[in-house]
Amino acid sequence: MSIEIRAVTPDEVADMIAADHRGFGQAPNAFGTGSSAWSEGELDRTRVAFEDGAIVGVSRAYSFEVTLPGGALAPAAAVSWVSVVPTHRRRGILTQMMGALHDDARTREEPAAILTASESVIYGRFGYGCATSRVGYALERTRAKFARPTGDTGRVRFVAREEAEKVLPALYDQVRVARPGMVSRPDIWWSQIFWGLDKPDKAFFVVVHENAAGVADGFAAYEVRGAWNRGIPNTTLWVEDIEATDDTARGALWEFLLGVDLVDVVEGARLPIDEPLRHWVADPRRVRVTFISDGLWLAPLDPQALLGARTYSEFDGHVVLEVHAPDGSELTLAVDGNATGARCEPTSAAPDLVLNTATLGACLLGGNRFHDYAAAKAVEERRPGALAYADAMFAISPPPRMTSGF
Protein backbone atom coordinates (compact mmCIF):
# COMPACT_ATOMS: atom_id res chain seq x y z
CA MET A 1 0.00 0.00 0.00
CA SER A 2 1.20 3.56 -0.71
CA ILE A 3 1.60 6.07 2.11
CA GLU A 4 -0.18 9.43 2.00
CA ILE A 5 1.15 12.29 4.14
CA ARG A 6 -1.33 15.06 4.88
CA ALA A 7 -2.93 17.17 7.59
CA VAL A 8 -5.80 15.64 9.55
CA THR A 9 -9.32 16.99 9.62
CA PRO A 10 -11.14 17.71 12.91
CA ASP A 11 -13.11 14.47 12.70
CA GLU A 12 -9.84 12.49 12.43
CA VAL A 13 -8.30 13.85 15.67
CA ALA A 14 -9.46 10.92 17.80
CA ASP A 15 -7.86 8.45 15.38
CA MET A 16 -4.65 10.51 15.36
CA ILE A 17 -4.50 10.44 19.17
CA ALA A 18 -5.11 6.70 19.22
CA ALA A 19 -2.33 6.11 16.67
CA ASP A 20 0.06 8.31 18.64
CA HIS A 21 -0.67 6.34 21.81
CA ARG A 22 0.10 3.12 19.98
CA GLY A 23 3.38 4.55 18.73
CA PHE A 24 4.45 5.64 22.21
CA GLY A 25 2.97 2.67 24.03
CA GLN A 26 0.82 4.94 26.16
CA ALA A 27 -2.51 4.36 27.80
CA PRO A 28 -5.52 5.81 25.96
CA ASN A 29 -5.92 8.49 28.66
CA ALA A 30 -2.31 9.65 28.47
CA PHE A 31 -3.36 13.23 27.71
CA GLY A 32 -5.59 13.34 30.74
CA THR A 33 -8.98 14.96 30.96
CA GLY A 34 -10.11 18.54 30.59
CA SER A 35 -8.82 20.78 27.80
CA SER A 36 -8.13 19.34 24.35
CA ALA A 37 -6.65 22.58 23.00
CA TRP A 38 -3.15 21.14 22.47
CA SER A 39 -4.52 18.07 20.73
CA GLU A 40 -6.84 20.04 18.46
CA GLY A 41 -4.73 23.14 17.91
CA GLU A 42 -3.12 24.04 14.58
CA LEU A 43 -4.38 20.97 12.77
CA ASP A 44 -3.19 22.48 9.51
CA ARG A 45 0.35 21.85 10.82
CA THR A 46 -0.18 18.12 11.34
CA ARG A 47 1.55 15.79 8.91
CA VAL A 48 0.05 12.35 9.39
CA ALA A 49 0.74 9.15 7.47
CA PHE A 50 -2.25 7.22 6.10
CA GLU A 51 -2.26 3.76 4.59
CA ASP A 52 -5.52 2.63 3.03
CA GLY A 53 -7.40 5.20 5.13
CA ALA A 54 -5.80 4.15 8.45
CA ILE A 55 -3.36 6.35 10.39
CA VAL A 56 0.02 4.63 10.71
CA GLY A 57 2.24 7.58 11.61
CA VAL A 58 1.80 10.90 13.38
CA SER A 59 3.73 14.16 13.37
CA ARG A 60 2.89 17.80 13.76
CA ALA A 61 4.34 21.21 14.46
CA TYR A 62 3.25 24.19 16.49
CA SER A 63 4.06 27.86 15.89
CA PHE A 64 6.64 28.79 18.54
CA GLU A 65 9.41 31.29 19.06
CA VAL A 66 12.90 30.51 20.34
CA THR A 67 15.07 33.15 21.99
CA LEU A 68 18.50 33.66 20.40
CA PRO A 69 21.61 35.14 22.05
CA GLY A 70 21.06 38.88 22.12
CA GLY A 71 17.31 38.58 22.60
CA ALA A 72 16.00 38.11 19.06
CA LEU A 73 12.90 35.91 18.93
CA ALA A 74 13.12 33.53 15.96
CA PRO A 75 9.96 31.88 14.61
CA ALA A 76 10.31 28.12 14.94
CA ALA A 77 8.39 25.01 13.99
CA ALA A 78 7.98 23.17 17.29
CA VAL A 79 7.89 19.54 16.14
CA SER A 80 5.87 17.21 18.35
CA TRP A 81 3.79 14.00 18.46
CA VAL A 82 6.29 12.16 16.24
CA SER A 83 5.54 8.45 16.19
CA VAL A 84 5.01 5.49 13.89
CA VAL A 85 2.77 2.59 14.90
CA PRO A 86 4.79 -0.59 15.65
CA THR A 87 3.35 -2.45 12.63
CA HIS A 88 4.89 0.09 10.22
CA ARG A 89 8.42 0.65 11.50
CA ARG A 90 11.40 0.89 9.14
CA ARG A 91 9.39 1.80 6.06
CA GLY A 92 10.57 5.40 5.65
CA ILE A 93 7.38 6.88 7.10
CA LEU A 94 9.24 9.02 9.64
CA THR A 95 11.49 10.41 6.91
CA GLN A 96 8.48 11.37 4.80
CA MET A 97 6.74 13.07 7.71
CA MET A 98 9.84 15.02 8.81
CA GLY A 99 10.38 16.19 5.24
CA ALA A 100 6.78 17.39 5.05
CA LEU A 101 7.10 19.24 8.37
CA HIS A 102 10.29 20.98 7.27
CA ASP A 103 8.79 21.93 3.91
CA ASP A 104 5.84 23.47 5.73
CA ALA A 105 8.16 25.38 8.09
CA ARG A 106 10.14 26.81 5.19
CA THR A 107 6.92 27.89 3.49
CA ARG A 108 6.06 29.76 6.68
CA GLU A 109 9.55 31.33 6.69
CA GLU A 110 10.51 29.73 9.98
CA PRO A 111 14.32 29.52 10.04
CA ALA A 112 14.43 26.81 12.72
CA ALA A 113 12.70 23.59 13.65
CA ILE A 114 12.90 22.56 17.30
CA LEU A 115 11.87 19.55 19.34
CA THR A 116 12.36 17.59 22.53
CA ALA A 117 13.34 14.05 21.64
CA SER A 118 11.80 10.85 22.95
CA GLU A 119 14.77 8.99 21.41
CA SER A 120 18.00 10.94 21.15
CA VAL A 121 19.44 8.73 18.42
CA ILE A 122 16.83 9.65 15.81
CA TYR A 123 17.06 13.30 14.91
CA GLY A 124 20.67 13.99 14.00
CA ARG A 125 20.09 12.58 10.55
CA PHE A 126 17.35 15.18 10.01
CA GLY A 127 19.68 18.06 10.84
CA TYR A 128 18.91 18.50 14.55
CA GLY A 129 21.58 19.13 17.16
CA CYS A 130 21.17 19.15 20.93
CA ALA A 131 21.41 22.87 21.75
CA THR A 132 20.63 22.82 25.48
CA SER A 133 21.01 20.35 28.32
CA ARG A 134 18.89 19.72 31.38
CA VAL A 135 19.71 18.24 34.74
CA GLY A 136 17.82 16.25 37.33
CA TYR A 137 18.38 16.97 41.03
CA ALA A 138 17.26 15.13 44.16
CA LEU A 139 17.74 16.41 47.71
CA GLU A 140 17.03 15.00 51.14
CA ARG A 141 14.80 17.80 52.35
CA THR A 142 15.89 17.86 55.98
CA ARG A 143 19.57 18.10 55.01
CA ALA A 144 19.20 20.80 52.35
CA LYS A 145 19.75 23.96 54.40
CA PHE A 146 20.71 27.21 52.72
CA ALA A 147 24.26 28.37 53.40
CA ARG A 148 23.45 32.08 53.12
CA PRO A 149 20.33 34.23 53.22
CA THR A 150 18.69 34.77 49.84
CA GLY A 151 18.18 38.46 50.55
CA ASP A 152 14.50 38.05 49.82
CA THR A 153 12.11 40.63 51.25
CA GLY A 154 9.04 39.33 49.46
CA ARG A 155 6.69 36.44 50.06
CA VAL A 156 5.54 33.13 48.58
CA ARG A 157 1.83 32.42 48.42
CA PHE A 158 -0.42 29.73 46.99
CA VAL A 159 -2.59 30.64 44.02
CA ALA A 160 -5.71 28.89 42.77
CA ARG A 161 -6.02 27.96 39.14
CA GLU A 162 -8.18 30.95 38.16
CA GLU A 163 -5.52 33.41 39.32
CA ALA A 164 -2.62 31.28 38.14
CA GLU A 165 -4.00 31.18 34.60
CA LYS A 166 -3.66 34.96 34.49
CA VAL A 167 -0.34 35.38 36.30
CA LEU A 168 1.86 32.48 35.15
CA PRO A 169 1.90 33.00 31.35
CA ALA A 170 2.91 36.65 31.70
CA LEU A 171 5.63 35.74 34.20
CA TYR A 172 6.96 32.99 31.95
CA ASP A 173 7.10 35.38 28.99
CA GLN A 174 9.31 37.74 31.01
CA VAL A 175 11.68 34.85 31.68
CA ARG A 176 11.78 33.31 28.24
CA VAL A 177 12.51 36.50 26.24
CA ALA A 178 15.55 37.16 28.43
CA ARG A 179 17.26 33.77 28.11
CA PRO A 180 18.59 32.11 24.92
CA GLY A 181 17.12 28.68 24.26
CA MET A 182 13.80 29.38 25.95
CA VAL A 183 10.68 28.89 23.86
CA SER A 184 7.23 30.41 23.83
CA ARG A 185 4.27 28.71 25.48
CA PRO A 186 1.07 29.47 23.53
CA ASP A 187 -2.30 29.48 25.24
CA ILE A 188 -3.03 25.94 24.02
CA TRP A 189 0.15 24.72 25.75
CA TRP A 190 -0.91 26.07 29.13
CA SER A 191 -4.48 24.80 28.95
CA GLN A 192 -3.66 21.17 28.22
CA ILE A 193 0.02 20.54 28.96
CA PHE A 194 0.56 22.54 32.15
CA TRP A 195 -2.95 22.27 33.57
CA GLY A 196 -3.17 18.66 32.44
CA LEU A 197 -1.00 18.00 35.49
CA ASP A 198 -3.80 19.23 37.76
CA LYS A 199 -5.84 16.03 38.01
CA PRO A 200 -8.19 14.77 40.73
CA ASP A 201 -5.79 11.99 41.71
CA LYS A 202 -2.78 14.31 42.13
CA ALA A 203 -1.63 16.56 44.97
CA PHE A 204 -0.71 19.42 42.61
CA PHE A 205 0.10 22.93 43.87
CA VAL A 206 1.13 26.28 42.40
CA VAL A 207 2.84 29.08 44.32
CA VAL A 208 3.85 32.57 43.23
CA HIS A 209 6.66 34.69 44.62
CA GLU A 210 6.05 38.42 45.01
CA ASN A 211 8.76 40.99 45.73
CA ALA A 212 8.53 43.63 48.45
CA ALA A 213 6.45 45.83 46.16
CA GLY A 214 3.90 43.05 45.71
CA VAL A 215 4.89 42.35 42.09
CA ALA A 216 4.93 38.70 41.02
CA ASP A 217 8.42 37.72 39.85
CA GLY A 218 8.44 33.92 39.99
CA PHE A 219 6.38 30.78 40.34
CA ALA A 220 6.74 27.09 41.10
CA ALA A 221 4.42 24.19 40.38
CA TYR A 222 4.88 20.96 42.26
CA GLU A 223 3.28 17.63 43.07
CA VAL A 224 3.61 15.64 46.28
CA ARG A 225 3.95 11.93 45.51
CA GLY A 226 3.96 8.93 47.80
CA ALA A 227 2.06 7.88 50.92
CA TRP A 228 2.31 7.40 54.66
CA ASN A 229 3.86 4.14 55.80
CA ARG A 230 3.06 3.05 59.38
CA GLY A 231 2.78 6.61 60.57
CA ILE A 232 5.84 7.91 58.67
CA PRO A 233 5.51 9.93 55.44
CA ASN A 234 7.37 8.39 52.51
CA THR A 235 6.87 11.22 50.05
CA THR A 236 8.63 13.16 47.29
CA LEU A 237 7.98 16.76 46.33
CA TRP A 238 8.30 16.69 42.56
CA VAL A 239 9.08 20.08 41.00
CA GLU A 240 7.20 20.30 37.72
CA ASP A 241 8.15 23.87 36.84
CA ILE A 242 10.10 26.69 38.48
CA GLU A 243 10.63 30.04 36.80
CA ALA A 244 11.78 33.41 38.11
CA THR A 245 12.83 36.75 36.69
CA ASP A 246 15.86 37.02 39.02
CA ASP A 247 18.02 34.92 41.30
CA THR A 248 16.53 36.30 44.50
CA ALA A 249 13.05 35.14 43.56
CA ARG A 250 14.38 31.76 42.38
CA GLY A 251 16.26 31.29 45.64
CA ALA A 252 13.17 32.18 47.67
CA LEU A 253 11.10 29.64 45.74
CA TRP A 254 13.67 26.91 46.33
CA GLU A 255 13.84 27.80 50.00
CA PHE A 256 10.08 27.44 50.20
CA LEU A 257 10.09 24.09 48.38
CA LEU A 258 12.79 22.74 50.68
CA GLY A 259 10.76 23.84 53.69
CA VAL A 260 7.55 21.96 52.90
CA ASP A 261 6.86 19.61 55.79
CA LEU A 262 6.02 15.89 55.58
CA VAL A 263 8.35 15.48 52.58
CA ASP A 264 11.44 13.24 52.42
CA VAL A 265 12.92 14.18 49.05
CA VAL A 266 12.64 17.20 46.78
CA GLU A 267 13.26 16.29 43.16
CA GLY A 268 13.10 17.93 39.74
CA ALA A 269 13.86 16.73 36.23
CA ARG A 270 13.57 19.68 33.85
CA LEU A 271 16.09 22.00 35.48
CA PRO A 272 18.61 24.09 33.52
CA ILE A 273 22.20 22.93 33.35
CA ASP A 274 23.28 26.02 35.33
CA GLU A 275 20.69 25.58 38.08
CA PRO A 276 22.35 27.34 41.07
CA LEU A 277 20.67 25.25 43.77
CA ARG A 278 23.83 23.31 44.67
CA HIS A 279 25.60 26.63 45.36
CA TRP A 280 22.85 27.83 47.68
CA VAL A 281 22.79 24.88 50.05
CA ALA A 282 25.33 24.45 52.83
CA ASP A 283 26.21 20.88 51.83
CA PRO A 284 26.30 20.63 48.00
CA ARG A 285 26.88 16.87 48.20
CA ARG A 286 23.26 16.57 49.27
CA VAL A 287 22.20 17.85 45.83
CA ARG A 288 22.41 14.57 43.98
CA VAL A 289 22.50 14.74 40.20
CA THR A 290 20.07 12.05 39.04
CA PHE A 291 20.84 12.57 35.36
CA ILE A 292 22.10 15.01 32.74
CA SER A 293 20.24 14.81 29.47
CA ASP A 294 19.41 16.61 26.26
CA GLY A 295 16.91 19.47 26.28
CA LEU A 296 16.14 21.48 23.16
CA TRP A 297 17.07 20.06 19.77
CA LEU A 298 17.46 22.63 16.99
CA ALA A 299 17.60 22.17 13.22
CA PRO A 300 18.77 25.28 11.32
CA LEU A 301 16.44 25.26 8.30
CA ASP A 302 17.84 28.66 7.30
CA PRO A 303 21.35 28.89 8.79
CA GLN A 304 21.98 32.29 7.26
CA ALA A 305 18.94 33.84 8.93
CA LEU A 306 19.72 32.35 12.35
CA LEU A 307 23.42 33.22 12.32
CA GLY A 308 22.59 36.77 11.29
CA ALA A 309 19.91 37.24 13.94
CA ARG A 310 21.94 36.42 17.08
CA THR A 311 24.66 38.48 18.73
CA TYR A 312 28.19 37.33 19.55
CA SER A 313 31.05 38.15 21.91
CA GLU A 314 32.30 41.67 22.64
CA PHE A 315 35.06 41.63 19.99
CA ASP A 316 34.37 42.08 16.28
CA GLY A 317 34.37 38.47 15.10
CA HIS A 318 34.59 36.97 11.64
CA VAL A 319 34.32 33.29 10.78
CA VAL A 320 33.53 31.37 7.59
CA LEU A 321 31.45 28.21 7.95
CA GLU A 322 30.82 25.52 5.34
CA VAL A 323 27.52 23.93 6.35
CA HIS A 324 26.29 20.60 4.94
CA ALA A 325 22.55 19.87 4.98
CA PRO A 326 20.95 16.40 5.27
CA ASP A 327 19.90 16.52 1.60
CA GLY A 328 23.55 16.74 0.52
CA SER A 329 23.55 20.45 -0.29
CA GLU A 330 26.12 22.78 1.19
CA LEU A 331 26.35 26.49 1.90
CA THR A 332 29.39 28.58 2.79
CA LEU A 333 28.57 31.53 5.04
CA ALA A 334 30.64 34.44 6.30
CA VAL A 335 29.55 35.48 9.79
CA ASP A 336 30.54 38.91 11.11
CA GLY A 337 29.27 39.86 14.55
CA ASN A 338 29.81 41.36 17.97
CA ALA A 339 27.73 42.06 21.06
CA THR A 340 25.46 44.54 19.28
CA GLY A 341 24.60 42.71 16.07
CA ALA A 342 25.69 40.52 13.19
CA ARG A 343 25.72 40.04 9.45
CA CYS A 344 25.74 36.67 7.68
CA GLU A 345 26.13 36.31 3.93
CA PRO A 346 27.04 33.59 1.43
CA THR A 347 30.68 33.71 0.40
CA SER A 348 33.15 32.06 -1.94
CA ALA A 349 35.93 32.39 0.63
CA ALA A 350 37.67 29.32 1.96
CA PRO A 351 35.93 27.99 5.07
CA ASP A 352 37.45 28.15 8.53
CA LEU A 353 35.25 25.29 9.79
CA VAL A 354 33.29 22.57 8.01
CA LEU A 355 30.28 21.03 9.77
CA ASN A 356 26.75 19.78 9.19
CA THR A 357 23.50 21.43 10.20
CA ALA A 358 23.10 19.15 13.23
CA THR A 359 26.42 20.33 14.68
CA LEU A 360 25.59 23.93 13.84
CA GLY A 361 22.24 23.50 15.62
CA ALA A 362 24.07 22.21 18.70
CA CYS A 363 26.47 25.17 18.78
CA LEU A 364 24.30 27.98 17.47
CA LEU A 365 22.89 29.06 20.85
CA GLY A 366 26.27 28.95 22.59
CA GLY A 367 25.52 25.91 24.70
CA ASN A 368 28.22 23.72 23.14
CA ARG A 369 31.75 24.30 21.85
CA PHE A 370 32.92 23.62 18.31
CA HIS A 371 36.13 22.25 19.84
CA ASP A 372 34.26 19.44 21.56
CA TYR A 373 32.49 18.43 18.36
CA ALA A 374 35.79 18.56 16.49
CA ALA A 375 37.18 16.06 19.01
CA ALA A 376 34.23 13.84 18.07
CA LYS A 377 35.05 14.28 14.35
CA ALA A 378 31.90 16.33 13.73
CA VAL A 379 33.75 19.56 12.84
CA GLU A 380 36.73 19.93 10.52
CA GLU A 381 39.11 22.80 11.22
CA ARG A 382 40.44 24.18 7.93
CA ARG A 383 42.28 27.19 9.37
CA PRO A 384 44.59 26.69 12.36
CA GLY A 385 43.14 28.34 15.44
CA ALA A 386 39.65 28.61 13.98
CA LEU A 387 38.09 26.30 16.57
CA ALA A 388 39.24 28.37 19.54
CA TYR A 389 38.34 31.58 17.73
CA ALA A 390 34.81 30.39 16.87
CA ASP A 391 34.26 29.12 20.41
CA ALA A 392 35.17 32.54 21.79
CA MET A 393 32.98 34.30 19.24
CA PHE A 394 29.88 32.14 19.87
CA ALA A 395 30.29 31.92 23.67
CA ILE A 396 27.52 33.26 25.89
CA SER A 397 27.05 33.50 29.65
CA PRO A 398 24.88 32.30 31.24
CA PRO A 399 24.35 29.25 29.00
CA PRO A 400 21.12 28.68 27.06
CA ARG A 401 18.31 26.88 28.81
CA MET A 402 14.97 25.37 27.87
CA THR A 403 12.49 24.26 30.51
CA SER A 404 9.36 23.39 28.51
CA GLY A 405 8.10 20.06 27.32
CA PHE A 406 6.28 19.98 24.01
PDB file of C-alpha atoms in Angstrom, residues 139-142 144 146 156 158 205-207 219-224 236-243 249-268 271 275 277:
ATOM      1  CA  LEU A 139      17.740  16.413  47.710  1.00  0.00           C
ATOM      2  CA  GLU A 140      17.035  15.002  51.137  1.00  0.00           C
ATOM      3  CA  ARG A 141      14.803  17.797  52.346  1.00  0.00           C
ATOM      4  CA  THR A 142      15.892  17.857  55.978  1.00  0.00           C
ATOM      5  CA  ALA A 144      19.198  20.803  52.354  1.00  0.00           C
ATOM      6  CA  PHE A 146      20.706  27.209  52.716  1.00  0.00           C
ATOM      7  CA  VAL A 156       5.538  33.127  48.584  1.00  0.00           C
ATOM      8  CA  PHE A 158      -0.422  29.734  46.992  1.00  0.00           C
ATOM      9  CA  PHE A 205       0.100  22.930  43.870  1.00  0.00           C
ATOM     10  CA  VAL A 206       1.126  26.283  42.402  1.00  0.00           C
ATOM     11  CA  VAL A 207       2.842  29.079  44.325  1.00  0.00           C
ATOM     12  CA  PHE A 219       6.382  30.777  40.343  1.00  0.00           C
ATOM     13  CA  ALA A 220       6.737  27.094  41.098  1.00  0.00           C
ATOM     14  CA  ALA A 221       4.417  24.195  40.382  1.00  0.00           C
ATOM     15  CA  TYR A 222       4.884  20.965  42.262  1.00  0.00           C
ATOM     16  CA  GLU A 223       3.276  17.631  43.072  1.00  0.00           C
ATOM     17  CA  VAL A 224       3.611  15.644  46.275  1.00  0.00           C
ATOM     18  CA  THR A 236       8.627  13.163  47.293  1.00  0.00           C
ATOM     19  CA  LEU A 237       7.976  16.765  46.333  1.00  0.00           C
ATOM     20  CA  TRP A 238       8.302  16.692  42.558  1.00  0.00           C
ATOM     21  CA  VAL A 239       9.082  20.081  41.000  1.00  0.00           C
ATOM     22  CA  GLU A 240       7.196  20.300  37.719  1.00  0.00           C
ATOM     23  CA  ASP A 241       8.147  23.867  36.841  1.00  0.00           C
ATOM     24  CA  ILE A 242      10.098  26.687  38.483  1.00  0.00           C
ATOM     25  CA  GLU A 243      10.625  30.040  36.801  1.00  0.00           C
ATOM     26  CA  ALA A 249      13.053  35.137  43.561  1.00  0.00           C
ATOM     27  CA  ARG A 250      14.378  31.764  42.383  1.00  0.00           C
ATOM     28  CA  GLY A 251      16.264  31.293  45.636  1.00  0.00           C
ATOM     29  CA  ALA A 252      13.169  32.183  47.665  1.00  0.00           C
ATOM     30  CA  LEU A 253      11.096  29.645  45.738  1.00  0.00           C
ATOM     31  CA  TRP A 254      13.672  26.907  46.332  1.00  0.00           C
ATOM     32  CA  GLU A 255      13.845  27.804  49.999  1.00  0.00           C
ATOM     33  CA  PHE A 256      10.078  27.440  50.196  1.00  0.00           C
ATOM     34  CA  LEU A 257      10.087  24.089  48.381  1.00  0.00           C
ATOM     35  CA  LEU A 258      12.790  22.741  50.684  1.00  0.00           C
ATOM     36  CA  GLY A 259      10.764  23.840  53.686  1.00  0.00           C
ATOM     37  CA  VAL A 260       7.551  21.964  52.898  1.00  0.00           C
ATOM     38  CA  ASP A 261       6.858  19.612  55.790  1.00  0.00           C
ATOM     39  CA  LEU A 262       6.023  15.888  55.579  1.00  0.00           C
ATOM     40  CA  VAL A 263       8.351  15.477  52.583  1.00  0.00           C
ATOM     41  CA  ASP A 264      11.438  13.239  52.418  1.00  0.00           C
ATOM     42  CA  VAL A 265      12.919  14.183  49.050  1.00  0.00           C
ATOM     43  CA  VAL A 266      12.643  17.203  46.778  1.00  0.00           C
ATOM     44  CA  GLU A 267      13.265  16.289  43.156  1.00  0.00           C
ATOM     45  CA  GLY A 268      13.102  17.935  39.737  1.00  0.00           C
ATOM     46  CA  LEU A 271      16.091  22.002  35.478  1.00  0.00           C
ATOM     47  CA  GLU A 275      20.685  25.575  38.079  1.00  0.00           C
ATOM     48  CA  LEU A 277      20.666  25.247  43.766  1.00  0.00           C
TER      49      LEU A 277
END
